[in-house]
Coordinates of C-alpha atoms and ligand atoms in Angstrom, one line a residue:
M1 CA -32.3 -9.0 -11.3
L2 CA -31.6 -8.9 -7.6
L3 CA -32.2 -5.3 -6.8
E4 CA -31.2 -5.7 -3.1
A5 CA -27.6 -6.4 -4.2
I6 CA -27.3 -3.2 -6.3
E7 CA -25.4 -0.4 -4.6
H8 CA -24.1 3.0 -5.5
R9 CA -23.5 6.1 -3.4
P10 CA -22.1 9.5 -4.5
K11 CA -18.4 10.1 -3.6
G12 CA -16.2 7.6 -1.6
N13 CA -15.0 4.7 -3.8
W14 CA -18.2 4.9 -5.9
A15 CA -17.5 8.2 -7.5
S16 CA -14.0 9.7 -7.4
A17 CA -12.4 12.4 -9.4
I18 CA -9.5 10.7 -11.2
G19 CA -8.2 13.5 -13.4
P20 CA -9.0 17.0 -14.7
G21 CA -12.7 17.0 -15.3
T22 CA -13.1 13.2 -15.0
V23 CA -15.0 11.2 -12.5
E24 CA -14.8 7.4 -12.2
L25 CA -18.3 6.1 -11.4
R26 CA -18.9 2.6 -10.0
I27 CA -21.9 0.4 -9.3
R28 CA -22.3 -3.0 -7.7
T29 CA -24.6 -5.8 -8.8
K30 CA -25.1 -9.4 -7.7
R31 CA -22.4 -11.6 -9.1
D32 CA -23.3 -13.0 -12.6
D33 CA -26.7 -11.5 -12.3
V34 CA -26.9 -8.8 -15.0
R35 CA -25.7 -8.7 -18.5
D36 CA -25.0 -5.0 -19.1
V37 CA -24.7 -1.8 -17.1
S38 CA -24.4 1.7 -18.5
V39 CA -24.6 5.2 -17.2
L40 CA -26.6 8.1 -18.5
A41 CA -24.7 11.2 -17.7
G42 CA -24.8 14.9 -18.4
D43 CA -24.9 18.5 -17.1
K44 CA -28.1 19.3 -15.2
Y45 CA -28.2 22.8 -16.7
A46 CA -27.8 21.6 -20.2
W47 CA -29.2 18.1 -20.1
D48 CA -30.7 17.8 -23.6
R49 CA -27.5 18.6 -25.4
T50 CA -25.0 17.0 -23.0
S51 CA -26.5 13.7 -21.8
V52 CA -25.0 10.6 -23.1
L53 CA -25.3 6.9 -22.4
L54 CA -21.9 5.4 -21.7
P55 CA -21.0 1.7 -21.2
M56 CA -19.6 0.5 -17.9
R57 CA -17.1 -2.3 -17.6
K58 CA -17.1 -5.1 -15.1
F59 CA -13.6 -4.6 -13.5
A60 CA -13.8 -6.8 -10.4
S61 CA -15.8 -9.6 -8.8
D62 CA -15.9 -11.1 -5.3
A63 CA -17.8 -14.0 -3.9
L64 CA -21.1 -12.1 -3.9
F65 CA -20.9 -9.2 -6.3
D66 CA -19.7 -7.8 -9.6
Y67 CA -18.3 -4.3 -9.7
W68 CA -18.6 -2.0 -12.8
R69 CA -16.9 1.2 -13.6
A70 CA -16.7 3.9 -16.2
P71 CA -14.8 7.2 -16.5
V72 CA -17.1 10.1 -17.2
T73 CA -15.9 13.5 -18.4
P74 CA -18.8 15.9 -18.4
P75 CA -18.3 19.0 -20.6
Y76 CA -18.7 21.6 -17.8
R77 CA -17.4 19.8 -14.7
R78 CA -20.9 19.4 -13.4
L79 CA -22.2 15.8 -13.5
C80 CA -25.5 14.2 -12.9
Y81 CA -26.2 10.6 -13.7
A82 CA -28.4 7.5 -13.6
F83 CA -27.6 3.9 -14.2
R84 CA -29.2 1.5 -16.7
I85 CA -29.0 -2.1 -15.7
V86 CA -30.0 -4.9 -18.1
D87 CA -30.4 -8.6 -17.4
G88 CA -31.8 -11.2 -19.7
E89 CA -35.4 -10.0 -19.8
S90 CA -35.7 -6.6 -18.3
E91 CA -34.0 -3.3 -17.9
M92 CA -34.0 -1.1 -14.8
W93 CA -32.9 2.5 -14.1
L94 CA -31.4 3.5 -10.8
T95 CA -31.5 7.2 -9.7
E96 CA -31.3 9.0 -6.4
R97 CA -35.0 8.1 -6.0
G98 CA -34.5 4.4 -6.4
F99 CA -35.4 1.9 -9.2
S100 CA -37.7 2.5 -12.1
P101 CA -38.3 0.6 -15.4
D102 CA -38.6 4.0 -17.1
K103 CA -35.7 6.0 -18.5
P104 CA -35.4 9.4 -16.6
A105 CA -37.0 12.1 -18.6
G106 CA -34.6 14.8 -17.4
P107 CA -31.9 15.6 -14.9
Q108 CA -34.3 15.8 -11.9
H109 CA -33.6 13.4 -9.1
L110 CA -30.5 11.9 -10.6
F111 CA -27.3 11.2 -8.6
E112 CA -24.9 14.1 -8.6
Y113 CA -21.2 14.8 -8.5
P114 CA -22.0 18.5 -8.2
Y115 CA -18.8 20.0 -9.4
I116 CA -15.3 18.5 -10.1
N117 CA -13.1 21.0 -8.2
P118 CA -9.5 20.6 -9.3
C119 CA -8.2 20.3 -5.7
D120 CA -10.6 17.4 -5.1
I121 CA -9.0 15.3 -7.7
F122 CA -7.2 12.3 -6.1
E123 CA -3.7 12.6 -7.6
P124 CA -1.0 10.5 -5.9
P125 CA 2.5 11.2 -7.1
A126 CA 3.0 9.8 -10.6
W127 CA 6.3 8.1 -9.8
V128 CA 4.8 5.8 -7.2
K129 CA 3.0 3.3 -9.4
D130 CA 6.2 2.7 -11.3
A131 CA 8.3 2.2 -8.1
V132 CA 9.7 -0.9 -6.5
F133 CA 10.2 -0.4 -2.8
Y134 CA 12.6 -1.9 -0.4
Q135 CA 12.1 -1.6 3.4
I136 CA 15.2 -1.2 5.6
F137 CA 15.3 -1.6 9.4
P138 CA 18.5 0.5 9.8
E139 CA 19.9 -1.1 12.9
R140 CA 20.1 -4.4 11.0
F141 CA 21.0 -3.6 7.4
A142 CA 24.7 -3.0 7.5
N143 CA 27.3 -1.6 9.9
G144 CA 29.3 0.9 7.9
D145 CA 30.8 2.8 10.8
P146 CA 31.9 0.9 13.9
S147 CA 32.9 4.2 15.6
N148 CA 29.2 5.0 16.2
D149 CA 28.2 1.6 17.6
P150 CA 26.1 1.6 20.8
E151 CA 27.6 0.4 24.0
G152 CA 27.4 -3.4 24.3
V153 CA 27.0 -3.9 20.5
E154 CA 26.8 -7.6 19.6
P155 CA 28.7 -9.3 16.7
W156 CA 26.9 -8.9 13.4
G157 CA 24.6 -11.8 12.6
G158 CA 23.7 -12.8 16.2
E159 CA 20.3 -13.6 17.5
P160 CA 18.0 -10.5 17.7
T161 CA 16.3 -9.9 21.0
P162 CA 13.8 -7.1 21.8
S163 CA 16.6 -4.9 23.1
N164 CA 20.0 -5.8 21.7
F165 CA 22.1 -3.8 19.2
F166 CA 24.2 -4.9 16.2
G167 CA 25.5 -1.5 15.1
G168 CA 23.7 -1.0 11.7
D169 CA 23.8 2.6 10.5
L170 CA 23.3 5.0 7.6
Q171 CA 26.9 4.6 6.3
G172 CA 26.1 0.9 6.0
V173 CA 23.2 1.7 3.7
I174 CA 25.3 4.1 1.6
D175 CA 27.9 1.4 1.3
H176 CA 25.4 -1.0 -0.2
L177 CA 23.4 1.3 -2.5
D178 CA 25.0 -0.2 -5.5
Y179 CA 23.6 -3.6 -4.4
L180 CA 20.1 -2.1 -4.2
A181 CA 20.5 -0.3 -7.5
E182 CA 21.6 -3.6 -9.2
L183 CA 18.7 -5.4 -7.5
G184 CA 16.5 -2.8 -9.3
V185 CA 14.7 -1.1 -6.4
T186 CA 13.7 2.5 -7.0
A187 CA 12.6 3.6 -3.5
I188 CA 13.5 2.8 0.1
Y189 CA 11.3 3.0 3.1
F190 CA 13.3 3.4 6.3
T191 CA 11.8 2.5 9.7
P192 CA 12.6 5.4 12.1
V193 CA 16.0 7.0 12.1
F194 CA 15.6 9.7 14.6
E195 CA 17.1 9.7 18.1
A196 CA 15.5 7.1 20.4
P197 CA 16.7 4.7 23.1
S198 CA 15.4 1.5 21.5
N199 CA 16.8 -0.5 18.6
H200 CA 13.6 0.1 16.6
K201 CA 13.4 3.9 17.3
Y202 CA 9.7 4.0 17.5
D203 CA 10.1 5.8 20.9
T204 CA 11.4 9.1 19.6
R205 CA 13.5 11.4 21.8
D206 CA 14.4 14.0 19.2
Y207 CA 12.5 14.3 16.0
L208 CA 15.0 16.8 14.5
K209 CA 18.1 14.7 15.0
V210 CA 19.3 11.5 13.4
D211 CA 20.1 8.9 16.0
P212 CA 23.9 9.2 16.8
H213 CA 24.1 5.4 16.5
F214 CA 22.9 5.7 12.9
G215 CA 24.9 8.8 12.0
T216 CA 24.3 12.5 11.8
N217 CA 21.9 14.8 10.1
E218 CA 24.6 15.4 7.5
K219 CA 25.0 11.7 7.0
L220 CA 21.2 11.4 6.3
K221 CA 21.5 14.2 3.7
E222 CA 24.5 12.4 2.1
L223 CA 22.4 9.2 2.1
V224 CA 19.4 10.8 0.4
D225 CA 21.7 12.5 -2.2
A226 CA 23.4 9.2 -2.9
C227 CA 20.0 7.5 -3.3
H228 CA 18.8 10.3 -5.7
A229 CA 22.0 9.9 -7.7
R230 CA 20.9 6.3 -8.4
G231 CA 17.3 7.2 -9.1
I232 CA 16.2 5.8 -5.7
R233 CA 13.6 7.8 -3.7
V234 CA 13.5 7.9 0.1
L235 CA 10.6 7.5 2.5
L236 CA 11.0 8.1 6.3
D237 CA 8.9 6.9 9.1
A238 CA 6.8 9.6 10.9
V239 CA 6.0 8.4 14.3
F240 CA 3.4 11.0 15.1
N241 CA 0.9 9.0 17.1
H242 CA 3.1 8.9 20.1
A243 CA 6.5 10.2 21.3
G244 CA 9.0 8.3 23.4
R245 CA 9.3 8.6 27.2
T246 CA 12.5 10.5 26.9
F247 CA 11.0 13.1 24.5
P248 CA 11.7 16.4 26.5
P249 CA 8.1 17.7 26.6
F250 CA 7.0 14.4 28.1
Q251 CA 9.9 14.5 30.5
D252 CA 8.8 18.0 31.5
C253 CA 5.3 16.6 32.3
L254 CA 6.8 13.8 34.3
E255 CA 8.8 16.3 36.3
K256 CA 6.3 19.2 36.7
G257 CA 3.0 17.4 36.4
E258 CA 0.0 19.4 35.4
K259 CA 1.9 22.6 35.8
S260 CA 4.1 21.7 32.9
R261 CA 3.7 24.0 29.9
Y262 CA 3.4 20.8 27.8
A263 CA 0.6 19.3 30.0
D264 CA -1.8 19.5 27.1
W265 CA 0.6 17.9 24.6
F266 CA -0.5 14.5 25.7
H267 CA -3.8 12.8 26.6
V268 CA -3.6 12.7 30.4
R269 CA -6.5 11.0 32.3
E270 CA -5.1 11.6 35.8
W271 CA -2.1 13.4 37.3
P272 CA 0.5 12.6 38.2
L273 CA 1.6 10.5 35.3
S274 CA 1.9 6.9 36.5
V275 CA 0.8 3.3 35.9
K276 CA -2.0 1.8 37.9
D277 CA -2.7 -1.9 37.7
G278 CA -0.7 -2.0 34.5
I279 CA -2.7 0.8 32.8
P280 CA -1.0 4.1 32.3
T281 CA -2.9 7.2 33.6
F282 CA -2.2 8.8 30.2
E283 CA -3.0 7.6 26.6
T284 CA -0.2 5.6 25.0
F285 CA 0.5 3.3 22.1
A286 CA -1.2 0.1 23.2
F287 CA -0.5 0.1 27.0
T288 CA 3.2 0.9 26.5
D289 CA 4.0 3.6 29.1
H290 CA 7.2 4.6 27.3
M291 CA 5.2 5.6 24.2
P292 CA 2.8 8.5 25.3
K293 CA 0.2 9.4 22.7
F294 CA 0.3 13.0 21.3
N295 CA -2.7 15.3 21.6
T296 CA -2.7 16.2 17.9
E297 CA -5.7 18.5 18.5
N298 CA -3.4 20.9 20.4
P299 CA -2.2 23.7 18.0
E300 CA 1.3 23.6 19.5
V301 CA 1.6 19.9 18.9
Q302 CA 0.3 20.4 15.4
E303 CA 2.8 23.1 14.7
Y304 CA 5.6 21.0 16.1
L305 CA 4.9 17.8 14.2
L306 CA 4.1 19.6 10.9
G307 CA 7.4 21.4 11.4
V308 CA 9.1 18.1 11.6
A309 CA 7.3 16.8 8.5
R310 CA 8.4 19.9 6.6
Y311 CA 12.0 20.0 8.0
W312 CA 13.2 16.7 6.7
I313 CA 11.7 17.3 3.2
E314 CA 13.4 20.7 3.1
E315 CA 16.7 19.8 4.9
A316 CA 17.3 16.3 3.6
G317 CA 15.2 16.2 0.5
I318 CA 13.2 13.1 1.4
D319 CA 10.4 12.0 -1.0
G320 CA 7.6 11.1 1.5
W321 CA 6.5 9.8 4.8
R322 CA 5.2 6.5 6.1
L323 CA 2.8 7.3 9.0
D324 CA 3.1 5.0 12.0
V325 CA -0.2 3.9 13.7
A326 CA -1.9 6.4 11.3
N327 CA -5.4 5.3 12.1
E328 CA -5.3 6.4 15.8
V329 CA -4.4 10.0 14.8
D330 CA -7.3 12.4 14.0
H331 CA -8.4 13.1 10.5
K332 CA -8.1 16.9 10.9
F333 CA -4.5 16.5 11.7
W334 CA -3.8 14.4 8.7
R335 CA -5.5 16.9 6.4
K336 CA -3.2 19.6 7.7
F337 CA -0.3 17.2 7.3
R338 CA -1.1 16.6 3.7
D339 CA -1.4 20.3 3.0
T340 CA 1.9 20.9 4.6
V341 CA 3.8 18.1 2.9
K342 CA 2.4 18.7 -0.5
S343 CA 3.1 22.5 -0.2
V344 CA 6.8 21.7 0.2
K345 CA 7.0 18.8 -2.2
P346 CA 3.9 18.2 -4.4
D347 CA 5.0 14.7 -5.5
A348 CA 5.8 13.5 -1.9
Y349 CA 4.2 10.1 -1.2
I350 CA 2.1 9.9 2.0
L351 CA 1.7 6.3 3.1
G352 CA -0.4 5.4 6.1
E353 CA 0.1 2.4 8.3
I354 CA -3.5 1.0 8.5
W355 CA -4.0 -2.8 8.6
H356 CA -7.7 -2.7 7.8
D357 CA -10.2 -1.1 5.4
A358 CA -8.8 2.4 5.1
L359 CA -11.3 4.1 2.8
P360 CA -11.9 7.1 5.1
W361 CA -8.2 8.1 4.7
L362 CA -8.2 7.5 1.0
Q363 CA -10.4 10.3 -0.3
G364 CA -7.6 12.3 -1.7
D365 CA -7.4 14.7 1.3
Q366 CA -5.3 12.6 3.6
F367 CA -3.1 9.7 2.4
D368 CA -2.0 8.6 -1.0
A369 CA -2.0 5.0 0.0
V370 CA -1.9 2.6 2.9
M371 CA 0.3 -0.4 3.7
N372 CA -1.9 -3.0 2.0
Y373 CA -2.1 -5.7 4.7
P374 CA -5.4 -7.0 3.4
F375 CA -3.4 -7.9 0.2
T376 CA -0.8 -9.5 2.4
T377 CA -3.4 -11.6 4.2
A378 CA -5.1 -12.7 0.9
V379 CA -1.7 -13.9 -0.5
L380 CA -0.8 -15.7 2.7
D381 CA -4.2 -17.3 3.0
F382 CA -3.9 -18.8 -0.5
F383 CA -0.2 -19.7 -0.6
V384 CA 0.7 -20.3 3.1
E385 CA -2.4 -20.9 5.2
R386 CA -4.1 -22.6 2.3
T387 CA -7.5 -21.6 3.6
L388 CA -8.4 -20.3 0.1
D389 CA -8.8 -22.1 -3.1
A390 CA -8.1 -20.4 -6.4
K391 CA -11.7 -19.0 -6.6
G392 CA -11.5 -17.8 -3.0
F393 CA -8.2 -16.0 -3.7
A394 CA -9.6 -14.4 -6.9
D395 CA -12.6 -13.2 -4.9
R396 CA -10.5 -11.6 -2.2
L397 CA -8.3 -9.9 -4.8
G398 CA -11.5 -8.6 -6.6
R399 CA -12.8 -7.3 -3.3
L400 CA -9.5 -5.4 -2.8
L401 CA -9.8 -3.8 -6.2
A402 CA -13.3 -2.6 -5.4
S403 CA -12.5 -1.3 -1.9
Y404 CA -10.7 1.9 -2.7
P405 CA -10.7 4.6 -5.4
T406 CA -8.7 3.5 -8.4
R407 CA -6.0 6.1 -7.9
A408 CA -5.4 4.7 -4.4
T409 CA -5.4 1.1 -5.5
E410 CA -2.8 1.9 -8.1
V411 CA -0.3 3.1 -5.5
A412 CA -1.3 0.7 -2.7
F413 CA 1.8 -0.5 -0.8
N414 CA 1.8 -4.2 -1.4
L415 CA 4.0 -6.0 1.1
L416 CA 4.3 -9.7 2.1
G417 CA 6.1 -9.0 5.4
S418 CA 7.7 -6.3 7.5
H419 CA 9.4 -5.6 10.8
D420 CA 6.0 -6.3 12.4
T421 CA 5.3 -9.8 10.9
P422 CA 7.1 -13.1 10.4
R423 CA 9.3 -13.2 7.3
L424 CA 7.8 -14.6 4.1
L425 CA 10.3 -17.5 3.7
T426 CA 9.5 -18.5 7.3
R427 CA 5.8 -18.3 6.6
C428 CA 6.4 -20.5 3.6
G429 CA 8.1 -23.1 5.8
G430 CA 11.4 -22.6 4.0
N431 CA 9.9 -23.5 0.6
T432 CA 11.5 -21.1 -1.8
A433 CA 9.4 -22.3 -4.7
L434 CA 6.3 -21.4 -2.8
M435 CA 7.8 -18.1 -1.8
K436 CA 8.5 -17.3 -5.4
L437 CA 4.9 -17.8 -6.4
A438 CA 3.8 -15.4 -3.7
A439 CA 6.4 -12.8 -4.8
L440 CA 5.3 -13.3 -8.4
V441 CA 1.8 -12.4 -7.6
Q442 CA 3.0 -9.4 -5.5
F443 CA 5.0 -8.1 -8.4
T444 CA 2.3 -8.6 -11.0
F445 CA -0.7 -7.3 -9.1
V446 CA -2.1 -3.8 -9.0
G447 CA -0.2 -1.6 -6.5
V448 CA 3.4 -1.0 -5.6
P449 CA 5.5 -4.0 -4.3
C450 CA 7.9 -3.7 -1.4
I451 CA 10.6 -6.1 -0.4
Y452 CA 11.5 -6.4 3.2
Y453 CA 15.3 -6.3 3.4
G454 CA 16.9 -9.7 3.2
D455 CA 13.8 -11.5 1.9
E456 CA 15.5 -11.5 -1.5
I457 CA 18.5 -13.5 -0.2
G458 CA 16.5 -15.9 2.0
L459 CA 16.6 -14.3 5.4
T460 CA 14.3 -16.1 7.8
G461 CA 12.7 -15.2 11.1
G462 CA 9.5 -15.4 13.1
H463 CA 7.6 -12.6 14.8
D464 CA 9.4 -9.6 16.1
P465 CA 12.3 -9.7 17.1
G466 CA 13.0 -12.8 14.9
C467 CA 12.1 -10.9 11.7
R468 CA 14.7 -8.2 12.5
K469 CA 17.9 -10.3 12.0
C470 CA 21.0 -8.8 10.6
M471 CA 21.3 -8.6 6.8
E472 CA 23.5 -11.4 5.4
W473 CA 26.3 -9.9 3.2
D474 CA 28.4 -13.1 2.7
P475 CA 27.5 -14.3 -0.8
A476 CA 28.2 -17.8 0.3
R477 CA 25.5 -17.6 2.9
Q478 CA 23.0 -15.8 0.6
N479 CA 20.4 -17.7 -1.4
R480 CA 21.7 -16.6 -4.8
D481 CA 19.0 -18.4 -6.7
L482 CA 16.3 -16.4 -4.8
L483 CA 18.3 -13.2 -5.4
G484 CA 18.4 -13.9 -9.1
F485 CA 14.6 -14.5 -9.1
Y486 CA 13.9 -11.2 -7.4
R487 CA 16.2 -9.4 -9.8
W488 CA 14.3 -11.0 -12.7
L489 CA 10.9 -10.2 -11.1
I490 CA 11.9 -6.5 -10.6
A491 CA 13.2 -6.2 -14.1
L492 CA 10.0 -7.9 -15.4
R493 CA 7.7 -5.4 -13.7
R494 CA 9.8 -2.3 -14.5
G495 CA 9.9 -3.3 -18.2
A496 CA 6.1 -3.8 -18.6
E497 CA 3.7 -1.0 -18.3
A498 CA 0.8 -3.5 -18.2
L499 CA 2.2 -5.1 -15.0
R500 CA 2.3 -1.7 -13.3
T501 CA -0.9 0.0 -14.4
G502 CA -2.8 -2.5 -16.6
E503 CA -6.3 -3.7 -15.8
F504 CA -6.4 -6.9 -13.8
R505 CA -8.5 -9.8 -15.2
V506 CA -9.0 -13.2 -13.8
L507 CA -8.5 -15.9 -16.4
R508 CA -8.9 -19.0 -14.3
A509 CA -10.0 -19.4 -10.7
E510 CA -12.0 -22.6 -10.1
P511 CA -13.5 -23.8 -6.8
G512 CA -11.4 -26.5 -5.2
D513 CA -8.5 -25.8 -7.5
R514 CA -5.0 -24.5 -6.8
V515 CA -4.1 -23.3 -10.3
F516 CA -4.7 -19.6 -10.6
A517 CA -4.3 -17.5 -13.8
Y518 CA -4.8 -13.8 -14.5
A519 CA -3.9 -11.2 -17.0
R520 CA -2.8 -7.6 -16.8
V521 CA -3.9 -5.5 -19.8
A522 CA -2.8 -2.0 -20.9
G523 CA -4.1 -1.4 -24.4
E524 CA -2.2 -3.6 -26.8
E525 CA 0.2 -4.7 -24.1
Q526 CA -0.9 -7.9 -22.3
Y527 CA 0.7 -10.2 -19.8
A528 CA -0.7 -13.5 -18.5
I529 CA 0.4 -15.3 -15.3
V530 CA -0.4 -18.7 -14.1
V531 CA 0.7 -20.3 -10.8
N532 CA 0.4 -23.9 -9.6
N533 CA 0.0 -23.6 -5.9
Q534 CA 0.5 -27.2 -4.9
D535 CA 3.1 -29.9 -4.4
R536 CA 2.2 -31.8 -7.5
P537 CA 2.1 -31.3 -11.2
A538 CA -1.0 -29.9 -12.8
S539 CA -2.4 -29.6 -16.3
A540 CA -4.7 -26.7 -16.9
Q541 CA -6.5 -25.0 -19.7
I542 CA -6.1 -21.2 -19.6
P543 CA -8.4 -19.0 -21.7
L544 CA -5.7 -16.5 -22.9
G545 CA -7.6 -15.4 -25.9
E546 CA -6.5 -15.3 -29.5
G547 CA -3.1 -13.8 -30.3
K548 CA 0.6 -14.5 -30.4
W549 CA 1.7 -15.4 -26.9
T550 CA 5.3 -15.8 -25.9
D551 CA 6.8 -17.3 -22.7
V552 CA 8.7 -14.5 -21.0
R553 CA 11.5 -16.7 -19.7
T554 CA 12.1 -19.2 -22.6
R555 CA 11.0 -16.9 -25.4
E556 CA 9.1 -19.8 -26.8
A557 CA 5.8 -19.2 -28.7
L558 CA 2.7 -20.7 -27.1
D559 CA 0.0 -22.5 -29.0
V560 CA -3.4 -21.1 -28.3
P561 CA -5.9 -22.9 -30.5
G562 CA -9.2 -21.1 -30.2
G563 CA -7.7 -18.8 -27.6
L564 CA -7.1 -21.7 -25.2
A565 CA -3.7 -22.7 -23.9
D566 CA -3.1 -26.2 -22.5
V567 CA -0.3 -26.0 -20.0
D568 CA 1.5 -28.5 -17.9
L569 CA 2.9 -27.1 -14.7
E570 CA 5.5 -28.4 -12.3
P571 CA 4.8 -28.6 -8.6
F572 CA 4.8 -25.0 -7.4
G573 CA 5.5 -24.0 -11.0
F574 CA 4.5 -20.9 -12.9
R575 CA 4.4 -19.3 -16.3
V576 CA 4.4 -15.7 -17.5
W577 CA 3.5 -14.9 -21.1
Y578 CA 3.2 -11.7 -23.0
K579 CA 1.2 -11.0 -26.1
T580 CA 2.7 -9.5 -29.2
A581 CA 0.8 -8.0 -32.1
G582 CA 0.4 -10.0 -35.4
Ligands
LIG1 CA1 27.7 1.5 13.4

């Protein structure tokens, strides 16, 4: 037993309140090193009659470690605990004091989750884990009202540049909601819609006004109502890290310098506001002098931005916020933001834009989830970059599952591209068969899938601005096969509880191999997925386990002698099976 590999700490992702009176405990051990882990748990004031030994389940593995978990529901909300770790020959107990071969005699010196306060329970909105998201860049989705087009608008379908306009608007989205409903999406994330000079609107001028080129505040309400009528929820983009240069308080600072009443609204290093040797004398997004960073520690700024967050929920009925550059804004602000948003709409979804490990924001007091770029990278490394073999891919996915509290992982925003990355089909070199495999994993992994507009009909494009092309609405120019695949994929996920919330289990992930198989398990309901990530056929044995397995697409029964399925897969082929009782 390698004691050095064993890790547990109270709170964080190692001990999180997952429901009324219930804490999920986790512990890490060296991979394939120990046979069995259990947790001795009870109430420290009533140890003798409350302490129980509960089994823990290995729920994830990465290259170095196994991760075990167990839900624990102490009788009086107070919890203290110790771990029992067993390998072939020995058993070891882990408490706050370290390792010992002896079972703790009482509750002294155990780990503690002192009290499960109801408001500390991490409870993301229940609807999110069942959702299928669709991301819309409003300037490029559809032009439903030529009368509001910006000056110099270019013909729909032209080449995007950093600064040109094509006239997309909110009416265009309303006009195509039936398309989205038929596709099966249940939530839309809009990049910014508030008044701003640029085509992307990340340089806000007026946070309380829909951009006139997109429509009016009334039009946004109409759009949200029309979405809700179709069972589609709406997420808007909160650009609260920075304003735009034309934002009136910043204009006031430009004009009046440090005498401006808004002087403390921004982080100014040196007055007057200027740019020296390419570096602004005030804090900005990156070094972009038209995006001045807000001083979110200023109470007036807080009041203003929290007012904006509240306004659009109350006025337009939106269902949540995506938070731009969320990790550069202070934690105190985000805690206030959460309190404000949840007080107006308890089931609003708060989604942070963080590209890296985001555990500090995922404790239940700030965000519900983050844009899961580590998932994106893992999928691209396996399918596109091909720097991972099946085992490496499984290890990366396992690590993701262990990174955050379970409640956050279940609602992680799993995307394979966005307005900030090259498009998936372009990354796949135009190979739609390969793209389908990546999307299949996206829709059958833990977390919430999001389609970047147009990916489903084969839109291509490299880095920004290439990835911001106009949506193609001519059926003759859409990839209808791909669209049919996405419809099937969405219906598959929406029809299967196990694919949304089931436990993830790796079935086959061999070193040097490009066949990867896994299962999603929710009680009796089980699905198994295998992908052949290579340009040649493969024969593989998949340990599905005993039972009656049926191919989801052909409805053909599968032979599993001894629980093993022998499968022949086409180049870039895949199978999805489900298990039925009996
Ligand atoms: Ca328009």
